[in-house]
PDB file of C-alpha atoms in Angstrom:
ATOM      1  CA  UNK A   1     -22.590 -37.497 -17.060  1.00 51.00           C
ATOM      2  CA  UNK A   2     -24.427 -34.379 -15.995  1.00 55.00           C
ATOM      3  CA  UNK A   3     -26.671 -32.808 -18.563  1.00 59.00           C
ATOM      4  CA  UNK A   4     -26.999 -29.038 -18.615  1.00 58.00           C
ATOM      5  CA  UNK A   5     -24.187 -28.415 -16.144  1.00 63.00           C
ATOM      6  CA  UNK A   6     -22.584 -25.033 -16.581  1.00 67.00           C
ATOM      7  CA  UNK A   7     -18.855 -24.504 -16.262  1.00 71.00           C
ATOM      8  CA  UNK A   8     -18.038 -21.908 -13.644  1.00 69.00           C
ATOM      9  CA  UNK A   9     -15.347 -19.376 -14.497  1.00 65.00           C
ATOM     10  CA  UNK A  10     -12.193 -19.745 -12.456  1.00 62.00           C
ATOM     11  CA  UNK A  11     -10.608 -16.630 -11.012  1.00 58.00           C
ATOM     12  CA  UNK A  12      -6.875 -16.841 -10.492  1.00 62.00           C
ATOM     13  CA  UNK A  13      -4.835 -14.252  -8.647  1.00 64.00           C
ATOM     14  CA  UNK A  14      -1.129 -13.878  -9.202  1.00 75.00           C
ATOM     15  CA  UNK A  15       0.361 -13.590  -5.711  1.00 75.00           C
ATOM     16  CA  UNK A  16       3.197 -11.351  -6.904  1.00 76.00           C
ATOM     17  CA  UNK A  17       0.759  -8.880  -8.469  1.00 79.00           C
ATOM     18  CA  UNK A  18      -1.395  -8.879  -5.341  1.00 80.00           C
ATOM     19  CA  UNK A  19       1.647  -8.207  -3.134  1.00 80.00           C
ATOM     20  CA  UNK A  20       2.840  -5.475  -5.507  1.00 82.00           C
ATOM     21  CA  UNK A  21      -0.502  -3.690  -5.175  1.00 85.00           C
ATOM     22  CA  UNK A  22      -0.457  -4.036  -1.379  1.00 83.00           C
ATOM     23  CA  UNK A  23       3.133  -2.746  -1.112  1.00 82.00           C
ATOM     24  CA  UNK A  24       2.331   0.146  -3.457  1.00 83.00           C
ATOM     25  CA  UNK A  25      -0.658   1.155  -1.335  1.00 83.00           C
ATOM     26  CA  UNK A  26       1.332   0.858   1.904  1.00 79.00           C
ATOM     27  CA  UNK A  27       4.238   2.918   0.559  1.00 78.00           C
ATOM     28  CA  UNK A  28       1.921   5.696  -0.645  1.00 80.00           C
ATOM     29  CA  UNK A  29       0.796   6.392   2.926  1.00 72.00           C
ATOM     30  CA  UNK A  30       2.258   9.303   4.816  1.00 69.00           C
ATOM     31  CA  UNK A  31       5.497   8.499   6.605  1.00 65.00           C
ATOM     32  CA  UNK A  32       4.588  10.334   9.808  1.00 68.00           C
ATOM     33  CA  UNK A  33       1.503   8.165  10.400  1.00 61.00           C
ATOM     34  CA  UNK A  34       3.367   4.832  10.336  1.00 67.00           C
ATOM     35  CA  UNK A  35       4.034   2.697  13.356  1.00 78.00           C
ATOM     36  CA  UNK A  36       6.930   0.276  13.737  1.00 79.00           C
ATOM     37  CA  UNK A  37       4.597  -2.656  13.145  1.00 83.00           C
ATOM     38  CA  UNK A  38       3.314  -1.071   9.932  1.00 78.00           C
ATOM     39  CA  UNK A  39       6.873  -0.505   8.715  1.00 78.00           C
ATOM     40  CA  UNK A  40       7.816  -4.097   9.557  1.00 82.00           C
ATOM     41  CA  UNK A  41       4.814  -5.451   7.659  1.00 82.00           C
ATOM     42  CA  UNK A  42       5.689  -3.294   4.640  1.00 79.00           C
ATOM     43  CA  UNK A  43       9.289  -4.537   4.661  1.00 82.00           C
ATOM     44  CA  UNK A  44       8.197  -8.170   5.014  1.00 84.00           C
ATOM     45  CA  UNK A  45       5.748  -7.832   2.124  1.00 82.00           C
ATOM     46  CA  UNK A  46       8.365  -6.111  -0.042  1.00 83.00           C
ATOM     47  CA  UNK A  47      10.890  -8.871   0.658  1.00 82.00           C
ATOM     48  CA  UNK A  48       8.320 -11.542  -0.144  1.00 81.00           C
ATOM     49  CA  UNK A  49       7.445  -9.737  -3.361  1.00 80.00           C
ATOM     50  CA  UNK A  50      11.135  -9.604  -4.267  1.00 81.00           C
ATOM     51  CA  UNK A  51      11.518 -13.331  -3.737  1.00 79.00           C
ATOM     52  CA  UNK A  52       8.466 -14.072  -5.895  1.00 77.00           C
ATOM     53  CA  UNK A  53       9.536 -11.743  -8.704  1.00 77.00           C
ATOM     54  CA  UNK A  54      13.173 -12.905  -8.655  1.00 77.00           C
ATOM     55  CA  UNK A  55      12.147 -16.360  -9.875  1.00 78.00           C
ATOM     56  CA  UNK A  56      10.465 -15.035 -13.022  1.00 79.00           C
ATOM     57  CA  UNK A  57      11.923 -13.968 -16.345  1.00 83.00           C
ATOM     58  CA  UNK A  58      11.114 -10.364 -15.482  1.00 79.00           C
ATOM     59  CA  UNK A  59      13.074 -10.670 -12.235  1.00 79.00           C
ATOM     60  CA  UNK A  60      16.093 -12.089 -14.068  1.00 83.00           C
ATOM     61  CA  UNK A  61      15.883  -9.238 -16.587  1.00 84.00           C
ATOM     62  CA  UNK A  62      15.876  -6.674 -13.756  1.00 80.00           C
ATOM     63  CA  UNK A  63      18.925  -8.393 -12.236  1.00 78.00           C
ATOM     64  CA  UNK A  64      20.778  -8.241 -15.570  1.00 84.00           C
ATOM     65  CA  UNK A  65      19.920  -4.547 -16.089  1.00 86.00           C
ATOM     66  CA  UNK A  66      20.957  -3.544 -12.570  1.00 82.00           C
ATOM     67  CA  UNK A  67      24.139  -5.642 -12.857  1.00 82.00           C
ATOM     68  CA  UNK A  68      25.123  -4.037 -16.155  1.00 87.00           C
ATOM     69  CA  UNK A  69      24.436  -0.553 -14.749  1.00 84.00           C
ATOM     70  CA  UNK A  70      26.572  -1.277 -11.687  1.00 82.00           C
ATOM     71  CA  UNK A  71      29.331  -2.678 -13.905  1.00 84.00           C
ATOM     72  CA  UNK A  72      29.223   0.416 -16.131  1.00 84.00           C
ATOM     73  CA  UNK A  73      29.350   2.774 -13.160  1.00 81.00           C
ATOM     74  CA  UNK A  74      32.262   0.901 -11.585  1.00 82.00           C
ATOM     75  CA  UNK A  75      34.220   1.019 -14.866  1.00 82.00           C
ATOM     76  CA  UNK A  76      33.644   4.774 -15.192  1.00 80.00           C
ATOM     77  CA  UNK A  77      35.087   5.336 -11.709  1.00 70.00           C
ATOM     78  CA  UNK A  78      38.381   3.586 -12.535  1.00 67.00           C
TER      79      UNK A  78
END
């Protein structure tokens, strides 16, 4: 037993939030200044973010909302 030992705070980073910030910052850049490598990295990060978010309750909610909107639009067109 250690006497007087302080507990250190633990910093946790949600990977999905970190990727969302990175993708947001990459997308805000000017389109003319992008290289093919930069575009590929942005697409890869966005896809990874989508996979991480899709497994959460928020991702399922987005899927339900988009699905109901698509269903409503397809029924209007008939």
